[in-house]
Coordinates of C-alpha atoms in Angstrom, one line a residue:
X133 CA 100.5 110.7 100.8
X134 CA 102.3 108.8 103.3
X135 CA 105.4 106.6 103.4
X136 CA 104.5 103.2 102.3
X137 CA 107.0 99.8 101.8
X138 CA 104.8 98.3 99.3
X139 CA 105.4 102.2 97.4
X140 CA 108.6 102.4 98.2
X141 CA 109.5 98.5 96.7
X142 CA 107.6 99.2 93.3
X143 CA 110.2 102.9 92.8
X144 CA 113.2 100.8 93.4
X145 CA 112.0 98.1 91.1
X146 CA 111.2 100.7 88.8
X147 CA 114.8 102.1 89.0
X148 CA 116.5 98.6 88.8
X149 CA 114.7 97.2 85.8
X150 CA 115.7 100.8 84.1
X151 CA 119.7 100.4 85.6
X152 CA 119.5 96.3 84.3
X153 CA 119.2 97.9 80.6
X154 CA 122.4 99.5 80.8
X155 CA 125.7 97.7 80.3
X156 CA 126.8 98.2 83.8
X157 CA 126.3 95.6 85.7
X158 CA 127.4 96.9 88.8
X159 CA 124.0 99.1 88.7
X160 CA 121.8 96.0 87.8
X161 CA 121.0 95.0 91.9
X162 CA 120.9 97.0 95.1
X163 CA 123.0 97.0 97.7
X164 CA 123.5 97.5 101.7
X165 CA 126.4 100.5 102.4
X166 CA 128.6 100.8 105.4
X167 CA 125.4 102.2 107.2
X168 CA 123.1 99.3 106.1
X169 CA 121.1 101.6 104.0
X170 CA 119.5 99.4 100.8
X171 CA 120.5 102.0 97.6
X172 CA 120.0 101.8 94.5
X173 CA 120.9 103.7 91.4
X174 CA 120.8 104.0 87.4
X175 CA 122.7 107.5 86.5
X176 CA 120.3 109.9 87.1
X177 CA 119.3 109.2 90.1
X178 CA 120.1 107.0 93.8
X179 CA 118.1 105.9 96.5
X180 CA 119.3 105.2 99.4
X181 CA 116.4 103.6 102.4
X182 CA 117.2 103.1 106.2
X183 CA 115.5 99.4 105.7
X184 CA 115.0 97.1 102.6
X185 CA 111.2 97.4 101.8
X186 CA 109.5 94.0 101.7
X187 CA 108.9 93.0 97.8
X188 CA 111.7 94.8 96.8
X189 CA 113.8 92.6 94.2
X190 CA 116.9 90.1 94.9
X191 CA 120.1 92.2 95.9
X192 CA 124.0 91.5 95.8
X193 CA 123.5 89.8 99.1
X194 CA 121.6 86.7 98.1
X195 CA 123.7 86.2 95.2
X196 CA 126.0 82.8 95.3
X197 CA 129.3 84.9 94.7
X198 CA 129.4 87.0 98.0
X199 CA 133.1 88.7 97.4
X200 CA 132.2 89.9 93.8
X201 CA 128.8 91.1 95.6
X202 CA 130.9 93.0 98.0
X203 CA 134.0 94.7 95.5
X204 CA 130.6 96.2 93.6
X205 CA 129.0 97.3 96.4
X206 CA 132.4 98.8 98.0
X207 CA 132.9 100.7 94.3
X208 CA 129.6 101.7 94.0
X209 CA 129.6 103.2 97.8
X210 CA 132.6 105.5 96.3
X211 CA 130.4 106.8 93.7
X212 CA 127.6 107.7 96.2
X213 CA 130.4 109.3 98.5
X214 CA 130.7 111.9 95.6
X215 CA 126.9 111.9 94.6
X216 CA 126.2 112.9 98.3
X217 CA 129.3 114.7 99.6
X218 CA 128.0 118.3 98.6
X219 CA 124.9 117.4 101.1
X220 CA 127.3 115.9 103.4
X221 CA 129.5 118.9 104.0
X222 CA 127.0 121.3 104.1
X223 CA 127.4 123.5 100.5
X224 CA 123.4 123.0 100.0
X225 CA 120.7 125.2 100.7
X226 CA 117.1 124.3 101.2
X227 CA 114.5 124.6 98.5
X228 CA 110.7 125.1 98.0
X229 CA 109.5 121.0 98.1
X230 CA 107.8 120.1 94.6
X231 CA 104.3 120.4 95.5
X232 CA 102.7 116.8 94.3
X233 CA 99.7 117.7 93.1
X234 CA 101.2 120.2 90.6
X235 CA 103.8 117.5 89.5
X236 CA 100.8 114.9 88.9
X237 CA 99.1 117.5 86.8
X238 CA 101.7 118.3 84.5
X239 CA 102.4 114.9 84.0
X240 CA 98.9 114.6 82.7
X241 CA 99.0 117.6 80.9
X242 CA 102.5 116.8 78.9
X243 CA 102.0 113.6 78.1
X244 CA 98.3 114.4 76.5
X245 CA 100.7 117.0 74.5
X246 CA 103.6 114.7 73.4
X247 CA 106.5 117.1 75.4
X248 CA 109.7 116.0 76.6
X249 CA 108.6 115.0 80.4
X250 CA 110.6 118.0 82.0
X251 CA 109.7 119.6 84.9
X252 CA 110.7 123.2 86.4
X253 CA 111.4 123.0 89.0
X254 CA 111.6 126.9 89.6
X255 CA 113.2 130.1 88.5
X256 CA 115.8 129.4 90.5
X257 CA 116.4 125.9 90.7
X258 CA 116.8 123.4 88.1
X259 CA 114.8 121.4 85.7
X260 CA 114.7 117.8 86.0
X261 CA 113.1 114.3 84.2
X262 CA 109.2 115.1 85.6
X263 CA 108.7 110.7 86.0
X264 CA 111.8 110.7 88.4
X265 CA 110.6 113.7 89.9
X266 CA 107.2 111.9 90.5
X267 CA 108.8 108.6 91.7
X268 CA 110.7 110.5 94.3
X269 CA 107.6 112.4 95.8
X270 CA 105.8 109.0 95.7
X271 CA 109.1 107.2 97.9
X272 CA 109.6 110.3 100.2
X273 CA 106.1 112.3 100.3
X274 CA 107.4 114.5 103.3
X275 CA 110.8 115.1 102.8
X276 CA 113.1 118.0 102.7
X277 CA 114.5 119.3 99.5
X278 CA 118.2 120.7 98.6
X279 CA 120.2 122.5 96.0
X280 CA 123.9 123.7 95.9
X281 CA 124.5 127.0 97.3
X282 CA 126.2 128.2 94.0
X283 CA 123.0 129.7 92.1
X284 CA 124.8 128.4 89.3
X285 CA 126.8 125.2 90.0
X286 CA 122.9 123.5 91.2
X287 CA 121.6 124.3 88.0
X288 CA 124.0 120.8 86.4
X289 CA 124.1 119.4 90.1
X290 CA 122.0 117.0 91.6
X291 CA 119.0 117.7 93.7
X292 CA 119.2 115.9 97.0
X293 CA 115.7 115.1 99.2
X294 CA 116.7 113.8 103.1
X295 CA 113.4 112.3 105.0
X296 CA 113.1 110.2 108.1
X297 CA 112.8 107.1 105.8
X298 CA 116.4 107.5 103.9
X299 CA 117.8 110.1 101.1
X300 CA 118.0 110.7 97.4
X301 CA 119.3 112.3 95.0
X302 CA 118.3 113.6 91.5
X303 CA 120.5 114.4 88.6
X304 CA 118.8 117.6 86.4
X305 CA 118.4 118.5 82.4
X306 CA 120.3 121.1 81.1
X307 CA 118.5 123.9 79.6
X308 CA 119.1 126.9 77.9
X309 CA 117.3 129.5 80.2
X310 CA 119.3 128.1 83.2
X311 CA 123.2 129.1 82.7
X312 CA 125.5 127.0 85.3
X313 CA 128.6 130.1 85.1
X314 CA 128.6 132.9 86.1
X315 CA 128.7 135.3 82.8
X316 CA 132.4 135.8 82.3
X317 CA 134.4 139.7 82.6
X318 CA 134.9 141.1 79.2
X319 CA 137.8 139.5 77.4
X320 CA 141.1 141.6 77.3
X321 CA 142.2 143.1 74.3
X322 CA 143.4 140.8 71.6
X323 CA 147.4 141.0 71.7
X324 CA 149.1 142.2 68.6
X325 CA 149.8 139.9 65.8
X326 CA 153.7 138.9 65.8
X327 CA 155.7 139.6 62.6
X328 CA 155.8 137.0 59.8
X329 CA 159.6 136.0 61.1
X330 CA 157.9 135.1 64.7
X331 CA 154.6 133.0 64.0
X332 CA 155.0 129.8 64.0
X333 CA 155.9 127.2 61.2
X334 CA 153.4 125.7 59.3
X335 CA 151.1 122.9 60.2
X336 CA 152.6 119.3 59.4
X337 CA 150.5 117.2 57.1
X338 CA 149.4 115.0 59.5
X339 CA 148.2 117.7 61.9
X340 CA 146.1 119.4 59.3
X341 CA 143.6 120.8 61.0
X342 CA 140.5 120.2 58.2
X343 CA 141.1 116.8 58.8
X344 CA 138.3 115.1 61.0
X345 CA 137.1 111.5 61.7
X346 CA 133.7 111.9 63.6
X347 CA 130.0 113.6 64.0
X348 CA 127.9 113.5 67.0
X349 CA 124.4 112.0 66.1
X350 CA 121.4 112.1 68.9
X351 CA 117.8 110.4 69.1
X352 CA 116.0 113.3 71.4
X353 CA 112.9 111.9 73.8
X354 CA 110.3 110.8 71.8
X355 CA 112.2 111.2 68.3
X356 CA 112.2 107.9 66.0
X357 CA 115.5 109.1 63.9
X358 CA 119.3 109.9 64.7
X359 CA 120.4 113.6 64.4
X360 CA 123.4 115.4 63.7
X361 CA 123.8 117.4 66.9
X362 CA 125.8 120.1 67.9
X363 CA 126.4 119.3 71.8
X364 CA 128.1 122.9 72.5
X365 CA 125.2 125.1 71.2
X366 CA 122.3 121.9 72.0
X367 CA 120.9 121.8 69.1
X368 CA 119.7 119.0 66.8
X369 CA 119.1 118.3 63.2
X370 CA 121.3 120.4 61.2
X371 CA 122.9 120.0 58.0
X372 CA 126.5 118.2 57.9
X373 CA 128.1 121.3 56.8
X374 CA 127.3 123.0 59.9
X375 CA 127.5 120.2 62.2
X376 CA 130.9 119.7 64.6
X377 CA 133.5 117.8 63.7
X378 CA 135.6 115.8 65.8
X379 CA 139.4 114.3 65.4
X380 CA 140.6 110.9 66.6
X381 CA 143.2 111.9 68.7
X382 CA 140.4 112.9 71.0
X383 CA 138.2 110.1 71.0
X384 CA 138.7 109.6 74.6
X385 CA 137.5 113.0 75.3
X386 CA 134.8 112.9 73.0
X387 CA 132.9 109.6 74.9
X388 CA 133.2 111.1 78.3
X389 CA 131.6 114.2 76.8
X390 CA 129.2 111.9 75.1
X391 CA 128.5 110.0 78.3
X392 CA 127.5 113.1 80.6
X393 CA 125.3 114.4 78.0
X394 CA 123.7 110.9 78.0
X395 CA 123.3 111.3 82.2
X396 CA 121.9 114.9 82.1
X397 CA 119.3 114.0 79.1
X398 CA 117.0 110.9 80.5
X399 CA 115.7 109.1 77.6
X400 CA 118.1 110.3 75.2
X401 CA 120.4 108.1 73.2
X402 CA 123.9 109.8 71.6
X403 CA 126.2 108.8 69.5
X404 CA 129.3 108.8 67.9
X405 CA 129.8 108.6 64.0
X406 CA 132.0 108.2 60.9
X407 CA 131.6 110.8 58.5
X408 CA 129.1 108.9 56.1
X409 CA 127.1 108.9 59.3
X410 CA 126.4 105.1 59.4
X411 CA 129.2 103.3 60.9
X412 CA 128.7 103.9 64.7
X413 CA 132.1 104.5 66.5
X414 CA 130.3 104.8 70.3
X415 CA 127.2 104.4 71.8
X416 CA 127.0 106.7 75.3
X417 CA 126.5 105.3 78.5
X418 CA 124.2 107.2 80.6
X419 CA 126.1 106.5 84.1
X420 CA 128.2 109.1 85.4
X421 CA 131.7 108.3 87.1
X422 CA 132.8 109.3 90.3
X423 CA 135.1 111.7 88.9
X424 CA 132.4 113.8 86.6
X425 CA 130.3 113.6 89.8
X426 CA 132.9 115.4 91.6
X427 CA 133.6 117.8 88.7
X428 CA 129.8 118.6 88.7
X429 CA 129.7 119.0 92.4
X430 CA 132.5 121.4 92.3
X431 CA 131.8 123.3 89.8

């Protein structure tokens, strides 16, 4: 394969008409950046090309409100600064390029089989959504591949891919056989208990800790249903006696957790949930914020 503009239009339409189904507008068009690069991005993924490909659709720049085109194109330029920065000051370290027709292969081979559309990407390396992985070999065929130095950090940190045409980036799945710490030193020993006369008071009614507002329900790839789902161990589907609870007074919390898992789980939808599990209290947005970019680069 070979760099092509009419290829390289059809991936960013591809990635726009998936970023115009989220709420955020500011991902619904590309852009030009300071170095009149056309990007383009959706949450799990950015493109950023050294020239507009002909075909490619309508950008910010030939719509009729110029200054609101340039304020989202100026926030949006902060996020990639974060996306990119880890390749930009040289914490990565180059990887084995995914060879394409292994990649086209097990894209046959997973969808015949109904799996979940991840891809390997090595022992070492991360796994990531296999039809973004694709779209990215088909826009930079010969390209050079990095991960973050940190064996364990690159494992929830994006993959970048620099070629003579522009650079990208990738955002990975989480998965079990992949930790992202390092294992932690044994735990000291537990301190004795203080006397009766020193512990603390009792709880206050309202602080009563068996009182909860909230489950975490999921619809995994490919599943028709809503889940209970315990986002600390990843698992889904258990009974509501052994699923998490969450309180109010950390609802905030709670939707920015919600919302990463949404970024690192393509095609996933999560949710948050009264106790009767019907009323829905948040829906997650799968976009990722320059600050849990930054968390995830420097973790």
């Amino acid at each position: 394969m070979k760099y092509t503009e009419k290829t390289a239009a059809a991936v960013l339409n591809s990635l726009l008409r998936a970023a115009r189904k989220t709420p955020r507008e500011s991902l619904h068009d590309a852009w030009t950046d300071e170095q009149g690069r056309t990007c383009a991005m959706d949450g799990y993924r950015a493109y950023c090309l050294n020239a507009a490909p002909a075909g490619m659709k309508a950008t910010w720049t030939s719509r009729p409100d110029p200054a609101r085109a340039a304020a989202r194109a100026a926030d949006n330029n902060k996020i990639l600064a974060h996306v990119f920065n880890a390749l930009d000051a040289g914490k990565t370290v180059e990887m084995p390029a995914p060879d394409a027709d292994a990649v086209k292969s097990f894209m046959a081979a997973d969808k015949e089989q109904g799996g979940r559309g991840v891809y390997d990407l090595g022992k070492d390396f991360p796994a990531v959504n296999v039809k973004y992985l694709w779209d990215i070999i088909r826009l930079f065929p010969v390209a050079k591949w990095y991960v973050l130095a940190d064996p364990y950090a690159r494992m929830v940190s994006p993959v970048f891919i620099v070629a003579d045409e522009g650079r990208a980036c990738l955002l990975p799945i989480r998965q079990d056989n992949k930790p992202w710490k390092a294992p932690e030193a044994p735990a000291p020993a537990p301190a004795e208990k203080p006397a009766a006369d020193e512990r603390p008071e009792n709880i206050p009614a309202d602080e009563n800790p068996w009182k909860c507002d909230y489950f975490v329900y999921s619809r995994p790839t490919g599943e028709k249903r809503f889940l209970l789902t315990n986002l600390r161990e990843g698992t889904v589907g258990m009974k509501k006696f052994y699923a998490p609870m969450y309180k109010e007074k950390h609802l905030e919390q709670i939707k920015e957790m919600l919302d990463l898992a949404a970024a690192e789980n393509p095609g996933a939808v999560f949710q948050l949930r009264k106790l009767d599990g019907k009323k829905v209290v948040y829906t997650a947005v799968p976009t990722v914020t320059p600050e849990m970019f930054a968390a995830m680069i420097a973790a």
